[in-house]
Structures are given as C-alpha cells and as structure tokens.
Coordinates of C-alpha atoms in Angstrom, one line a residue:
M385 CA -107.2 -6.9 -28.1
K386 CA -108.8 -3.9 -29.8
Q387 CA -107.2 -1.9 -32.6
S388 CA -107.7 1.7 -33.7
P389 CA -107.8 2.6 -37.4
V390 CA -104.4 3.1 -39.1
A391 CA -103.0 6.4 -37.9
A392 CA -101.5 8.9 -40.3
Q393 CA -99.0 9.8 -37.7
R394 CA -98.1 9.0 -34.1
P395 CA -100.7 9.8 -31.6
E396 CA -99.8 12.8 -29.5
W397 CA -99.3 10.7 -26.4
A398 CA -96.9 8.4 -28.3
E399 CA -94.9 11.3 -29.7
A400 CA -94.6 12.7 -26.2
F401 CA -93.7 9.3 -24.8
F402 CA -90.8 8.8 -27.2
S403 CA -89.5 12.3 -26.6
A404 CA -89.6 11.9 -22.8
R405 CA -88.1 8.5 -22.8
N406 CA -85.2 9.5 -25.0
R407 CA -84.4 12.6 -23.0
I408 CA -84.5 10.7 -19.7
R409 CA -82.3 8.0 -21.2
R410 CA -79.8 10.5 -22.5
W411 CA -79.6 12.2 -19.1
I412 CA -79.0 8.8 -17.4
Q413 CA -76.3 7.8 -19.8
T414 CA -74.5 11.2 -19.6
S415 CA -74.7 11.2 -15.8
I416 CA -73.3 7.7 -15.4
K417 CA -70.4 8.6 -17.7
Q418 CA -69.6 11.6 -15.6
Q419 CA -70.4 10.4 -12.1
S420 CA -68.5 7.1 -12.5
L421 CA -65.3 9.1 -12.4
I422 CA -66.0 10.5 -8.9
P423 CA -65.7 8.3 -5.8
Y424 CA -68.3 8.3 -3.1
R425 CA -67.8 11.5 -1.0
G426 CA -70.1 10.9 2.0
G427 CA -73.1 13.1 1.3
H428 CA -76.1 12.1 3.3
D429 CA -78.3 12.2 0.2
E430 CA -75.6 11.4 -2.4
G431 CA -77.6 8.6 -4.1
S432 CA -81.0 10.4 -4.2
F433 CA -80.5 11.8 -7.7
T434 CA -80.7 8.3 -9.1
G435 CA -84.3 7.8 -7.7
S436 CA -86.0 7.7 -11.1
W437 CA -83.4 5.5 -12.7
F438 CA -84.5 2.2 -11.1
G439 CA -88.0 2.3 -12.5
F440 CA -86.7 3.4 -15.8
H441 CA -84.4 0.4 -15.9
Q442 CA -87.3 -1.9 -15.0
L443 CA -89.3 -0.5 -17.9
F444 CA -86.7 -0.1 -20.6
G445 CA -83.8 -2.3 -19.6
M446 CA -80.6 -0.3 -18.7
P447 CA -78.3 -2.6 -16.8
E448 CA -75.7 0.2 -16.6
V449 CA -78.0 1.7 -14.0
L450 CA -77.5 -1.2 -11.6
D451 CA -73.8 -1.2 -12.3
F452 CA -73.5 2.4 -11.4
A453 CA -75.7 2.0 -8.3
R454 CA -73.4 -0.8 -7.1
F455 CA -70.5 1.5 -7.6
L456 CA -72.2 4.1 -5.3
R457 CA -73.2 1.4 -2.9
D458 CA -69.7 0.0 -2.6
G459 CA -68.3 3.5 -2.1
F460 CA -70.8 4.1 0.7
A461 CA -69.9 0.8 2.3
E462 CA -66.2 1.7 2.3
W463 CA -66.8 5.2 3.5
S464 CA -69.2 4.1 6.3
R465 CA -66.7 1.7 7.8
E466 CA -64.5 4.7 8.8
Q467 CA -67.1 7.4 9.3
M468 CA -70.1 5.6 10.8
L469 CA -70.5 3.4 13.9
H470 CA -72.3 0.1 13.3
G471 CA -73.7 1.1 10.0
F472 CA -75.4 4.4 10.9
Y473 CA -74.4 8.0 11.5
R474 CA -72.9 8.6 14.9
E475 CA -75.3 11.5 15.4
G476 CA -78.0 13.2 13.3
E477 CA -81.7 13.2 13.0
A478 CA -84.5 11.2 11.4
H479 CA -84.9 13.5 8.4
H480 CA -81.5 13.7 6.7
Q481 CA -79.5 10.7 8.1
T482 CA -82.2 8.3 6.7
E483 CA -82.0 9.5 3.1
I484 CA -79.1 7.4 1.9
F485 CA -81.2 4.4 2.9
T486 CA -84.8 5.3 1.9
F487 CA -83.9 7.1 -1.3
F488 CA -81.1 5.0 -2.5
L489 CA -80.2 1.7 -0.8
C490 CA -83.8 0.6 -0.3
R491 CA -84.6 1.4 -3.9
L492 CA -81.6 -0.5 -5.1
W493 CA -82.5 -3.6 -3.0
R494 CA -86.1 -3.6 -4.3
V495 CA -84.9 -3.7 -7.9
A496 CA -81.7 -5.9 -7.4
P497 CA -82.1 -7.8 -4.0
E498 CA -78.4 -8.5 -3.4
D499 CA -76.8 -9.6 -0.2
E500 CA -74.3 -6.6 -0.2
T501 CA -77.2 -4.1 -0.2
A502 CA -79.3 -6.1 2.3
A503 CA -76.4 -6.1 4.8
L504 CA -76.1 -2.4 4.7
I505 CA -79.8 -1.9 5.3
L506 CA -80.0 -4.4 8.1
D507 CA -76.9 -3.0 9.8
A508 CA -78.7 0.3 10.1
A509 CA -82.2 -1.1 10.8
E510 CA -81.1 -2.9 13.9
H511 CA -80.8 0.4 15.8
I512 CA -84.4 1.3 15.1
G513 CA -85.6 -1.2 17.8
N514 CA -82.5 -1.0 20.1
W515 CA -81.3 -4.4 19.0
V516 CA -77.5 -3.7 19.3
E517 CA -75.9 -3.6 22.7
G518 CA -73.9 -0.5 23.6
I519 CA -75.8 1.8 21.3
P520 CA -78.1 4.5 22.8
A521 CA -81.8 3.5 22.6
W522 CA -84.0 5.1 19.9
Y523 CA -87.3 3.4 20.7
D524 CA -89.7 2.7 23.6
H525 CA -91.3 -0.6 22.8
S526 CA -93.8 -0.4 25.6
E527 CA -95.2 2.9 24.5
H528 CA -94.6 2.4 20.7
R529 CA -92.8 5.7 20.4
F530 CA -89.4 7.0 19.3
L531 CA -87.5 8.7 22.1
S532 CA -86.1 11.6 20.0
W533 CA -86.0 13.1 16.5
R534 CA -82.3 13.4 17.0
I535 CA -80.8 10.0 16.7
G536 CA -77.4 8.4 16.2
T537 CA -75.2 5.4 17.2
E538 CA -73.1 7.5 19.6
R539 CA -75.6 10.0 20.9
T540 CA -79.3 10.8 20.7
G541 CA -81.2 14.0 21.6
G542 CA -80.9 15.4 25.1
P543 CA -83.8 16.3 27.4
R544 CA -84.9 19.2 25.3
S545 CA -85.0 17.1 22.2
R546 CA -87.1 14.3 23.7
G547 CA -90.8 13.6 24.3
Y548 CA -92.2 14.4 20.9
E549 CA -92.6 12.6 17.5
V550 CA -93.1 14.1 14.1
P551 CA -93.9 12.6 10.7
D552 CA -90.1 12.3 9.9
H553 CA -90.0 9.2 12.1
F554 CA -91.9 7.4 9.4
R555 CA -88.6 7.5 7.4
L556 CA -87.2 5.1 10.0
I557 CA -90.3 2.9 9.6
Q558 CA -89.7 2.8 5.9
I559 CA -86.2 1.3 6.6
A560 CA -87.7 -1.1 9.1
L561 CA -90.3 -2.3 6.6
I562 CA -87.5 -3.0 4.1
A563 CA -85.6 -4.9 6.8
W564 CA -88.7 -7.1 7.3
E565 CA -89.0 -7.6 3.6
I566 CA -85.3 -8.7 3.5
S567 CA -85.2 -10.8 6.7
R568 CA -88.9 -11.7 7.5
D569 CA -87.9 -11.1 11.1
E570 CA -91.3 -10.3 12.7
R571 CA -89.7 -7.9 15.2
Y572 CA -89.4 -5.3 12.4
L573 CA -93.1 -5.7 11.3
D574 CA -94.3 -5.6 14.9
L575 CA -92.5 -2.4 15.6
C576 CA -93.8 -0.8 12.4
R577 CA -97.4 -1.8 13.1
G578 CA -97.2 -0.6 16.7
Y579 CA -95.8 2.7 15.7
A580 CA -98.1 3.3 12.7
D581 CA -101.1 2.3 14.9
R582 CA -100.5 5.3 17.2
W583 CA -100.4 7.7 14.3
A584 CA -103.4 6.1 12.5
R585 CA -105.4 6.6 15.7
A586 CA -104.2 10.2 16.0
I587 CA -105.0 10.9 12.3
L588 CA -108.5 9.3 12.5
D589 CA -109.4 10.9 15.8
A590 CA -108.4 14.4 14.7
P591 CA -110.8 16.6 12.7
A592 CA -110.5 15.9 8.9
D593 CA -109.1 19.4 8.3
E594 CA -106.6 19.2 11.2
P595 CA -104.3 16.3 10.6
P596 CA -101.8 16.0 13.5
T597 CA -98.1 17.0 12.8
V598 CA -96.7 16.2 16.3
I599 CA -97.4 13.7 19.1
R600 CA -96.1 14.8 22.4
S601 CA -95.3 12.5 25.4
G602 CA -96.0 13.5 29.0
E603 CA -92.4 14.2 29.9
S604 CA -91.7 16.4 26.8
A605 CA -89.5 19.3 27.6
A606 CA -88.9 20.3 24.0
D607 CA -89.7 24.0 23.2
H608 CA -91.8 25.2 20.3
D609 CA -88.8 26.1 18.1
E610 CA -87.3 22.6 18.5
V611 CA -90.5 20.9 17.6
M612 CA -91.2 23.2 14.6
Y613 CA -87.7 22.7 13.3
A614 CA -88.3 18.9 13.4
I615 CA -91.6 19.2 11.7
G616 CA -89.9 20.9 8.8
A617 CA -89.0 24.4 7.9
H618 CA -91.7 24.5 5.3
H619 CA -94.6 24.1 7.8
H620 CA -95.8 27.7 8.1
G621 CA -99.4 27.8 8.9
D622 CA -102.4 26.0 10.4
S623 CA -104.5 25.2 7.3
A624 CA -105.2 21.6 6.5
L625 CA -102.7 21.8 3.6
D626 CA -100.0 23.2 5.9
R627 CA -100.7 20.5 8.4
V628 CA -100.5 17.7 6.0
E629 CA -97.4 19.0 4.3
P630 CA -94.8 17.3 6.7
H631 CA -96.4 14.0 6.1
V632 CA -95.5 14.1 2.4
P633 CA -91.7 14.1 2.5
A634 CA -91.9 11.8 5.6
G635 CA -93.7 9.1 3.6
T636 CA -96.6 8.7 6.1
V637 CA -99.1 7.9 3.3
D638 CA -96.8 5.5 1.7
V639 CA -96.1 3.6 4.9
M640 CA -99.8 3.4 5.7
L641 CA -100.5 2.0 2.3
D642 CA -97.6 -0.4 2.6
L643 CA -99.0 -1.7 5.8
F644 CA -102.5 -2.0 4.3
E645 CA -101.1 -4.1 1.5
M646 CA -99.2 -6.3 3.9
T647 CA -101.9 -6.8 6.5
G648 CA -105.2 -5.9 4.9
E649 CA -106.2 -3.9 8.0
A650 CA -108.5 -1.1 7.2
R651 CA -107.2 1.4 9.7
Y652 CA -104.1 2.0 7.6
A653 CA -106.1 2.6 4.4
D654 CA -108.4 4.9 6.4
A655 CA -105.6 7.0 7.7
A656 CA -104.0 7.2 4.3
G657 CA -107.3 8.3 2.8
R658 CA -107.8 11.0 5.4
L659 CA -104.4 12.5 4.6
C660 CA -105.0 12.2 0.8
R661 CA -108.3 14.0 1.2
A662 CA -106.4 16.9 2.8
L663 CA -104.1 17.0 -0.2
L664 CA -106.9 17.6 -2.7
P665 CA -106.7 21.4 -2.7
A666 CA -103.1 21.1 -4.0
L667 CA -104.0 19.1 -7.1
G668 CA -104.2 22.3 -9.3
D669 CA -101.0 23.9 -8.0
P670 CA -98.5 24.0 -10.8
Y671 CA -95.6 23.2 -8.4
S672 CA -97.2 20.4 -6.4
N673 CA -96.1 17.0 -7.7
P674 CA -96.9 14.6 -4.8
P675 CA -100.7 15.0 -4.5
G676 CA -101.5 13.5 -7.8
A677 CA -99.2 10.5 -7.2
L678 CA -100.3 9.9 -3.7
L679 CA -104.0 10.1 -4.5
W680 CA -103.5 7.7 -7.4
R681 CA -101.6 5.2 -5.2
Y682 CA -104.4 5.4 -2.7
R683 CA -107.0 4.8 -5.4
T684 CA -105.0 1.9 -6.9
V685 CA -104.2 0.1 -3.7
T686 CA -107.5 0.4 -1.9
G687 CA -109.9 0.4 -4.8
D688 CA -111.6 3.4 -3.2
T689 CA -112.9 5.9 -5.9
S690 CA -114.7 8.2 -3.5
L691 CA -112.1 10.9 -4.0
D692 CA -112.4 10.8 -7.8
E693 CA -115.2 13.4 -7.9
P694 CA -113.6 15.9 -5.6
A695 CA -110.3 15.4 -7.5
R696 CA -112.0 16.0 -10.8
D697 CA -113.5 19.2 -9.3
R698 CA -110.1 20.4 -8.3
L699 CA -108.6 19.8 -11.7
H700 CA -111.5 21.8 -13.3
A701 CA -111.4 24.5 -10.6
G702 CA -111.4 28.0 -11.9
I703 CA -112.1 27.1 -15.6
E704 CA -115.7 28.3 -15.7
E705 CA -114.9 31.5 -13.8
T706 CA -112.0 32.3 -16.1
L707 CA -114.1 31.6 -19.2
V708 CA -116.7 34.0 -17.9
G709 CA -114.0 36.6 -17.4
L710 CA -112.5 36.1 -20.8
D711 CA -115.9 36.4 -22.5
G712 CA -116.5 39.6 -20.5
M713 CA -113.2 41.1 -21.7
L714 CA -113.9 40.2 -25.3
A715 CA -117.3 41.9 -25.0
F716 CA -115.7 45.0 -23.6
L717 CA -113.1 44.9 -26.3
Q718 CA -115.7 44.6 -29.0
Q719 CA -117.4 47.8 -27.6
T720 CA -114.4 50.0 -26.9
R721 CA -111.2 48.6 -28.5
I722 CA -109.2 49.6 -25.4
S723 CA -105.9 47.9 -25.4
G724 CA -106.0 47.1 -21.7
Y725 CA -109.0 44.8 -22.4
A726 CA -107.0 43.0 -25.1
M727 CA -104.0 42.5 -22.7
T728 CA -106.3 41.2 -19.9
A729 CA -108.1 38.9 -22.4
A730 CA -104.8 37.5 -23.6
R731 CA -103.7 36.8 -20.0
L732 CA -106.9 35.0 -19.2
Y733 CA -106.7 33.0 -22.5
A734 CA -103.1 32.1 -21.7
S735 CA -104.0 30.7 -18.2
L736 CA -106.7 28.5 -19.9
A737 CA -104.4 27.4 -22.7
D738 CA -102.0 25.9 -20.2
N739 CA -104.8 23.5 -19.1
P740 CA -105.7 20.7 -21.5
I741 CA -109.1 20.3 -19.8
A742 CA -110.0 23.8 -21.0
A743 CA -108.2 23.7 -24.4
D744 CA -111.1 22.4 -26.4
R745 CA -113.2 25.3 -25.3
L746 CA -110.9 28.0 -26.6
E747 CA -110.9 27.9 -30.4
E748 CA -114.0 30.0 -30.8
R749 CA -112.7 32.6 -28.3
A750 CA -109.3 32.7 -30.1
E751 CA -111.1 33.5 -33.3
R752 CA -113.1 36.3 -31.7
Y753 CA -109.9 37.7 -30.3
R754 CA -108.2 37.5 -33.7
T755 CA -111.2 39.3 -35.3
L756 CA -111.0 42.1 -32.7
V757 CA -107.2 42.5 -32.3
G758 CA -105.9 41.3 -35.7
E759 CA -104.0 38.2 -34.5
R760 CA -104.6 35.2 -32.3
P761 CA -103.5 35.1 -28.7
I762 CA -99.8 34.1 -28.6
A763 CA -100.3 31.5 -25.9
G764 CA -101.4 28.0 -26.5
A765 CA -100.8 25.6 -29.4
R766 CA -97.1 25.5 -28.5
A767 CA -96.7 29.1 -29.8
E768 CA -94.4 29.9 -26.9
T769 CA -91.2 28.2 -25.9
P770 CA -91.1 26.4 -22.6
C771 CA -88.4 27.7 -20.3
M772 CA -86.9 27.2 -16.9
V773 CA -86.3 29.9 -14.3
I774 CA -83.8 29.3 -11.5
E775 CA -84.4 31.3 -8.3
T776 CA -81.2 32.1 -6.5
L777 CA -81.9 35.2 -4.4
S778 CA -85.0 34.5 -2.3
K779 CA -84.6 32.2 0.6
L780 CA -88.0 32.7 2.0
P781 CA -90.0 29.5 2.6
I782 CA -92.9 28.8 0.3
A783 CA -96.2 27.4 1.6
G784 CA -97.8 24.4 0.0
I785 CA -97.1 20.8 -1.0
G786 CA -93.7 20.0 -2.6
K787 CA -92.2 23.5 -2.3
R788 CA -88.7 24.7 -1.6
S789 CA -87.2 28.2 -1.9
D790 CA -84.6 26.9 -4.4
M791 CA -87.1 24.9 -6.5
L792 CA -87.2 25.6 -10.3
R793 CA -89.9 27.8 -11.7
W794 CA -91.5 27.0 -15.1
A795 CA -92.6 29.6 -17.7
W796 CA -93.2 30.3 -21.3
E797 CA -91.0 32.6 -23.3
N798 CA -92.4 34.6 -26.2
E799 CA -90.6 35.8 -29.3
L800 CA -89.6 39.1 -27.6
G801 CA -88.1 37.3 -24.6
G802 CA -90.9 38.0 -22.3
L803 CA -91.7 35.3 -19.7
R804 CA -95.2 34.1 -18.6
P805 CA -95.3 31.9 -15.5
T806 CA -97.0 28.6 -16.2
A807 CA -100.5 28.0 -15.0
A808 CA -100.3 24.3 -16.1
L809 CA -101.4 21.5 -14.0
P810 CA -98.4 19.5 -12.8
P811 CA -97.8 16.2 -14.7
P812 CA -98.8 13.9 -11.7
S813 CA -102.1 15.7 -11.5
L814 CA -102.6 15.2 -15.2
M815 CA -101.7 11.6 -14.8
L816 CA -104.4 11.2 -12.1
G817 CA -106.9 12.9 -14.4
W818 CA -106.1 10.4 -17.1
Q819 CA -106.5 7.5 -14.7
I820 CA -109.9 8.8 -13.6
A821 CA -111.3 10.0 -16.9
A822 CA -109.4 8.1 -19.6
D823 CA -108.9 11.3 -21.5
E824 CA -105.8 10.9 -23.7
T825 CA -105.2 14.6 -24.0
L826 CA -104.4 14.7 -20.3
A827 CA -101.9 11.9 -20.6
A828 CA -100.3 13.5 -23.7
A829 CA -100.0 16.8 -21.9
A830 CA -98.3 15.1 -18.9
L831 CA -95.8 13.3 -21.1
R832 CA -95.1 16.4 -23.1
T833 CA -94.4 18.4 -20.0
V834 CA -92.2 15.7 -18.5
S835 CA -90.2 15.8 -21.8
D836 CA -89.9 19.6 -21.8
R837 CA -88.8 19.7 -18.1
I838 CA -86.2 16.9 -18.3
G839 CA -84.8 18.4 -21.5
L840 CA -84.5 21.9 -20.0
A841 CA -83.0 20.6 -16.7
A842 CA -80.5 18.3 -18.5
S843 CA -79.3 21.2 -20.7
A844 CA -78.3 23.4 -17.8
L845 CA -78.3 21.8 -14.3
R846 CA -76.2 19.5 -12.2
D847 CA -77.3 16.0 -11.7
G848 CA -78.0 16.5 -8.0
R849 CA -75.4 14.2 -6.5
H850 CA -73.9 17.1 -4.6
H851 CA -77.2 17.8 -2.9
G852 CA -80.0 15.3 -3.4
C853 CA -82.5 17.4 -1.4
G854 CA -81.9 20.5 -3.5
G855 CA -84.6 21.9 -5.8
S856 CA -82.5 23.1 -8.7
T857 CA -81.1 19.9 -10.1
I858 CA -82.0 17.3 -12.8
G859 CA -82.6 14.8 -10.1
A860 CA -85.1 17.1 -8.4
V861 CA -87.0 17.4 -11.6
A862 CA -87.1 13.7 -12.2
S863 CA -87.7 12.3 -8.7
G864 CA -88.4 15.3 -6.5
H865 CA -86.5 17.5 -4.1
G866 CA -86.4 17.3 -0.3
R867 CA -90.1 18.2 0.3
D868 CA -91.4 15.9 -2.5
G869 CA -90.9 12.5 -0.8
G870 CA -89.4 11.0 -4.0
Y871 CA -92.2 12.1 -6.3
G872 CA -91.0 14.1 -9.3
N873 CA -91.9 14.3 -13.0
V874 CA -90.5 10.9 -13.9
T875 CA -91.4 8.9 -10.7
A876 CA -94.9 10.4 -10.3
A877 CA -96.0 10.9 -13.9
F878 CA -93.9 9.2 -16.6
L879 CA -93.4 5.8 -14.9
P880 CA -97.1 5.6 -13.9
L881 CA -98.2 6.5 -17.4
A882 CA -95.7 4.2 -19.2
G883 CA -95.9 1.2 -16.9
G884 CA -98.6 1.7 -14.4
M885 CA -95.8 2.0 -11.8
T886 CA -96.9 2.7 -8.2
R887 CA -94.8 3.1 -5.1
R888 CA -94.4 0.2 -2.8
L889 CA -91.7 -0.1 0.0
C890 CA -89.7 2.9 -1.1
Q891 CA -89.6 2.1 -4.9
E892 CA -91.8 2.3 -7.9
E893 CA -93.1 -1.2 -8.8
A894 CA -94.2 -2.3 -12.2
V895 CA -97.9 -3.2 -12.3
V896 CA -97.9 -3.9 -16.0
R897 CA -94.8 -5.8 -17.2
F898 CA -93.4 -6.2 -20.7
R899 CA -91.2 -8.8 -22.2
Y900 CA -89.4 -8.6 -25.5
G901 CA -86.7 -10.9 -26.9
E902 CA -84.4 -12.1 -24.0
G903 CA -85.3 -9.3 -21.6
E904 CA -88.1 -7.9 -19.5
H905 CA -88.6 -4.5 -21.1
L906 CA -90.4 -2.6 -23.8
P907 CA -89.0 -2.7 -27.3
E908 CA -87.5 0.5 -28.6
E909 CA -90.2 0.9 -31.2
V910 CA -93.2 0.7 -28.8
A911 CA -94.9 3.4 -26.8
S912 CA -97.2 2.4 -23.9
L913 CA -99.9 4.2 -22.0
V914 CA -101.3 2.4 -19.0
R915 CA -104.6 3.0 -17.1
L916 CA -105.1 1.0 -14.0
L917 CA -108.7 0.1 -13.1
P918 CA -109.2 -0.1 -9.4
G919 CA -110.0 -3.7 -8.6
A920 CA -110.2 -4.6 -12.2
G921 CA -106.8 -4.9 -13.8
A922 CA -105.4 -2.5 -16.4
E923 CA -106.1 -1.1 -19.9
V924 CA -102.9 -0.6 -22.0
R925 CA -102.6 1.4 -25.2
L926 CA -99.6 0.4 -27.3
W927 CA -98.3 2.1 -30.4
N928 CA -95.9 0.2 -32.7
D929 CA -93.6 2.6 -34.4
A930 CA -91.9 -0.1 -36.5
D931 CA -92.7 -1.0 -40.1
A932 CA -93.6 -4.5 -39.3
P933 CA -95.6 -6.3 -36.6
L934 CA -94.0 -6.9 -33.2
T935 CA -94.7 -9.6 -30.7
I936 CA -94.3 -8.8 -27.0
G937 CA -95.1 -10.5 -23.8
M938 CA -97.4 -8.7 -21.2
A939 CA -98.4 -9.5 -17.7
L940 CA -100.3 -7.9 -14.8
R941 CA -98.0 -8.0 -11.8
Q942 CA -97.0 -11.7 -11.3
T943 CA -99.8 -13.2 -13.5
P944 CA -98.8 -15.5 -16.4
W945 CA -97.3 -13.9 -19.5
R946 CA -99.5 -13.5 -22.6
Q947 CA -98.3 -12.9 -26.1
V948 CA -99.6 -9.8 -28.0
V949 CA -99.0 -9.0 -31.6
L950 CA -98.7 -5.3 -32.3
P951 CA -99.5 -4.3 -35.9
P952 CA -97.5 -1.3 -37.3
G953 CA -99.1 2.1 -37.5
K954 CA -102.0 1.3 -35.1
V955 CA -102.9 1.8 -31.5
A956 CA -103.6 -1.6 -29.9
V957 CA -105.7 -1.6 -26.7
V958 CA -104.9 -4.6 -24.4
E959 CA -107.0 -5.3 -21.4
L960 CA -105.2 -7.2 -18.6
P961 CA -107.7 -8.7 -16.1

C-alpha cells in the first residue's frame, strides 16, 4: 500500500465524493419516507426511479432500500394478479411493458435474490419462448426471431405489426438472461444466444458507420411508420450516431457483453465493440451519459484498449481550436479595445473553463484578459452558480444519444441572473477519462458535477415514480431517463468511481468490495476512488477523514478479503491484483 504525504485538507475528489454521497443518501431517505405512504399504482415503469439505489446500498449499506423495494415488489405482485394474465401485461410492446422487470425486479433480484422476486421474473419470462400453453406465441425458435414488437399474454401484433425486429427486443433477452441466472434452465440461454447471434452477424456484416436498427423477415407487411415507431421516436437521421441510438435504451451492448462474459465467445464482444465505436462521437456531448459508461464497460469486460486513443481524442476535441480562437480575440482586444472582442473572448474562455482537460491552460489567458478588461472572466473556478433548467414547452425530438425533449438542461447562473448553458463533459465521459488517463482532476470534476446535479434535482423535482421514463425527475438524473438505458449520473459515474461498479445482467455490480465492522460497506469517514485496470485488477485511492486510523477489508470481486489500515489525513493507494 502506498501513501501520499499528509494533506492539509481533503483532496478535491474526496470533497466531491462526500458531497455527492451525502446528497444521494438524503434523497433516498426522503424519497422512501414519502413513497412508502403510497401503494403500488400500476405504472409500467413505477420502480425505475430506484435504479441507482441498489448499487448505493451495496456500497454504503442502506437496508431500508431493500425494505422499500420489497414493498414495491409486493404491491406489484398484488396488482398483477388482477390486472395481468400469467405474470405479464395482456397487451403492449417490448419497450414499455418490459420496464418493470428490467429496471426494477431484475435489479432487485441481483442484489437480493429472493424467491418472491424470482417467481415474478420467471412468470413473465416463460412467455418469451412460448412455454405457457394457451398464450399467443412471441418467438419463432426455428428462425431465432420474435414474431412482433407488440406482445402480450392475450394478444400480439397483427399482420401489419409482424415480420420485423428492432433493438427493443433485447429488453426481452435481458429478462430471459436473468431467468437463466435464476433457474439455470438452458432453454433461456439457448434462446438468448440464438437471438443475439442473428444481431451479432447483422452488426458485424454491416459497414462500421451503418449499424442495423431493424431486421425484416420475408413476410413482413409492416409499413415504414410502424417500424420507425418501434425503433424509437428519437431515431431521426441516418448518421452512425442516429443508427446506434436505439441500441442504447434497448440494452444491446449490455446483452452482448453479458453473453461474452457467460460464454467467452468473441463474436459478442466484437459486436459490442462495433456499437461502442459508433458511440465515440457522443463522448463530448454534455447531455450524453451512456457512451462513457458503455465504452468503459466494454473496456473493462474485454480488456480491449483499442478505443482508448479515439476516446481521448474525443474528450480533447475542440480544445486546441478554441484556444487559438481565444488567443486571437485577446490579440484583437489588445489592439482595439472593442467590447465585442471582450464578450467573444469571455464566451470562449467559459466554454474551456467547463472542461477540466483544458483548465490548466487557462490561467495565463485569464490574466491577459484581466489586464485588458480590468477583471478576470467570470466563468470558471466556481465563480458562477450551477443551475438546472426545465424545458416544458418544446416537444420536438432531439437527436443524439441519451436525449429526450423533456430532459433537464444544465447551465451556470451569474450574479445578474444570466444563464450560460454548460459546455461541460458529462460525468460518465469524465469517469472514462479518469479510467484511461488516471487524471484525478477528471474524477473530481465528475464527482462534483454529480453532487451539483443531484442536489439541484432533489431540491425541486419529483422522484420519478409517476413516470420512470421521464426526463425531468430526480430518478432520471440519477439513473437515466427512457433513452438512457439505465445510465445516469449516479449509475454511470458515481458508482463506477466510488466502487468500480459495472453493469452486469441489468444491475451495477461491485468490482471492488469493502468491509467494515459487521457489514460489507464503506465506513462513513472514508472516500474511495477506483480505477480498474483492464486485465490487471484495480487501483484504489482511499481518504480517511477520521482522526484515527481505520482498518477495513477489501476484495476484488470474489477474491479473498485483505485487511488495510488507513492512516488519518492521508491518501492511501491500494492495488488489488
């Protein structure tokens, strides 16, 4: 174990860690207190807002999370006995009617594998392969294809809704994989592999910049509008990014990586890698959370670092050009003192100040600006206040990864009340940058942004129980909205940074485990920062905020526990092989 010199104060990443952790915990506690008074109401995504809670419980120990989840589960079970037929919706489609399973029950079972939860999942999963008599068939085993996007236990899609498959069908495969994990019944895994193989071939046979979004069968009578509706209302172009977008909320990459971990067969990793490469252009988009998390999971699971360099290039994109523009504006300002040049220089400076990768190159330019204008640029160094903007008027779809018309916008507010839209990298992209480059400033920026966003959301928004897919809820900020595939600021940035958590079978799974006292969790006084090394274990930074040494247990996945003594006021670096 390595130790840094005694620190005069908490490292920036530790300060941001404690702030984010405390705000997330306060939200969970407040939400449980309020939501426990409301019985289950039958929403198709009523449990989705708890998506980040299970990983938080694993890391910090919050048994009340499981108690509340059981309350919701039991409410769903009672409601479903009257409203459903044989454990699934009587009619619906593969996108919405799967969400109570993939985003809630499957997560719950992965963290607390209880018979009551397993029974609900298996009751629904039996329909995926037509294994219940008297229920309309959903699947063609001979062709390894689903018969319709519109599914149900009373009726499935008619002739104009058949003969095509879209990424949303992978949501059914996610349920089937959990059913296999529960039962070890090979029929589930066989179905999953047969179906995923068709898509893997289609993805790998297609040009790299044209990932497929639909597979049609010969008898398809579905018209263009029907197919485009099933692909997703947010698919609006034919660029590589537009074409890969439906695979994100559907979970295609996650399923391919799940199957690779289960079978070791390279075609699944290759298909996931092809889709991840298509996501690279979105890494720098302030509103795209999933790409950083999916690229990191691919890197961690496969050990393939070939995307590191293009990912790094995307995170640095535009910095050099903007610096040249800023220098040009400062030169013009020095010659002419025209106020327009000062305003343009300030805007360029602000866009760079949002990016920690560029921050260390701004000090000299800020001084030049102060000399010419009389004050430093207001942006940067936390001079502005983070704020949240709720869009309520526009219903126009938004192109890109992880976008909804009702999603929150993030901005900075100056002392006059003016708003400046953020140009910051999203926390999951910063998390990926930390994993690749081991730059603590990126991790600190990610944790600080998570803290800001959870704090803002919890101060003004609903939890998201009423609409788990919606974009303007606390749950959406934490674990993503309907186009994020479960990847939000907590699930895709905080949990990976704090515990090295990666998605596996619907739920974030702890790669680095901690034990303290009688429980498996981090002590209250310790901040952790995890960097996973592909194929080579993990490197963990630990800050002890207590006045005395603390002894904790640590383990990499299921390896034996080791005891680590953390001295006060120092950063300890622990390598887990």
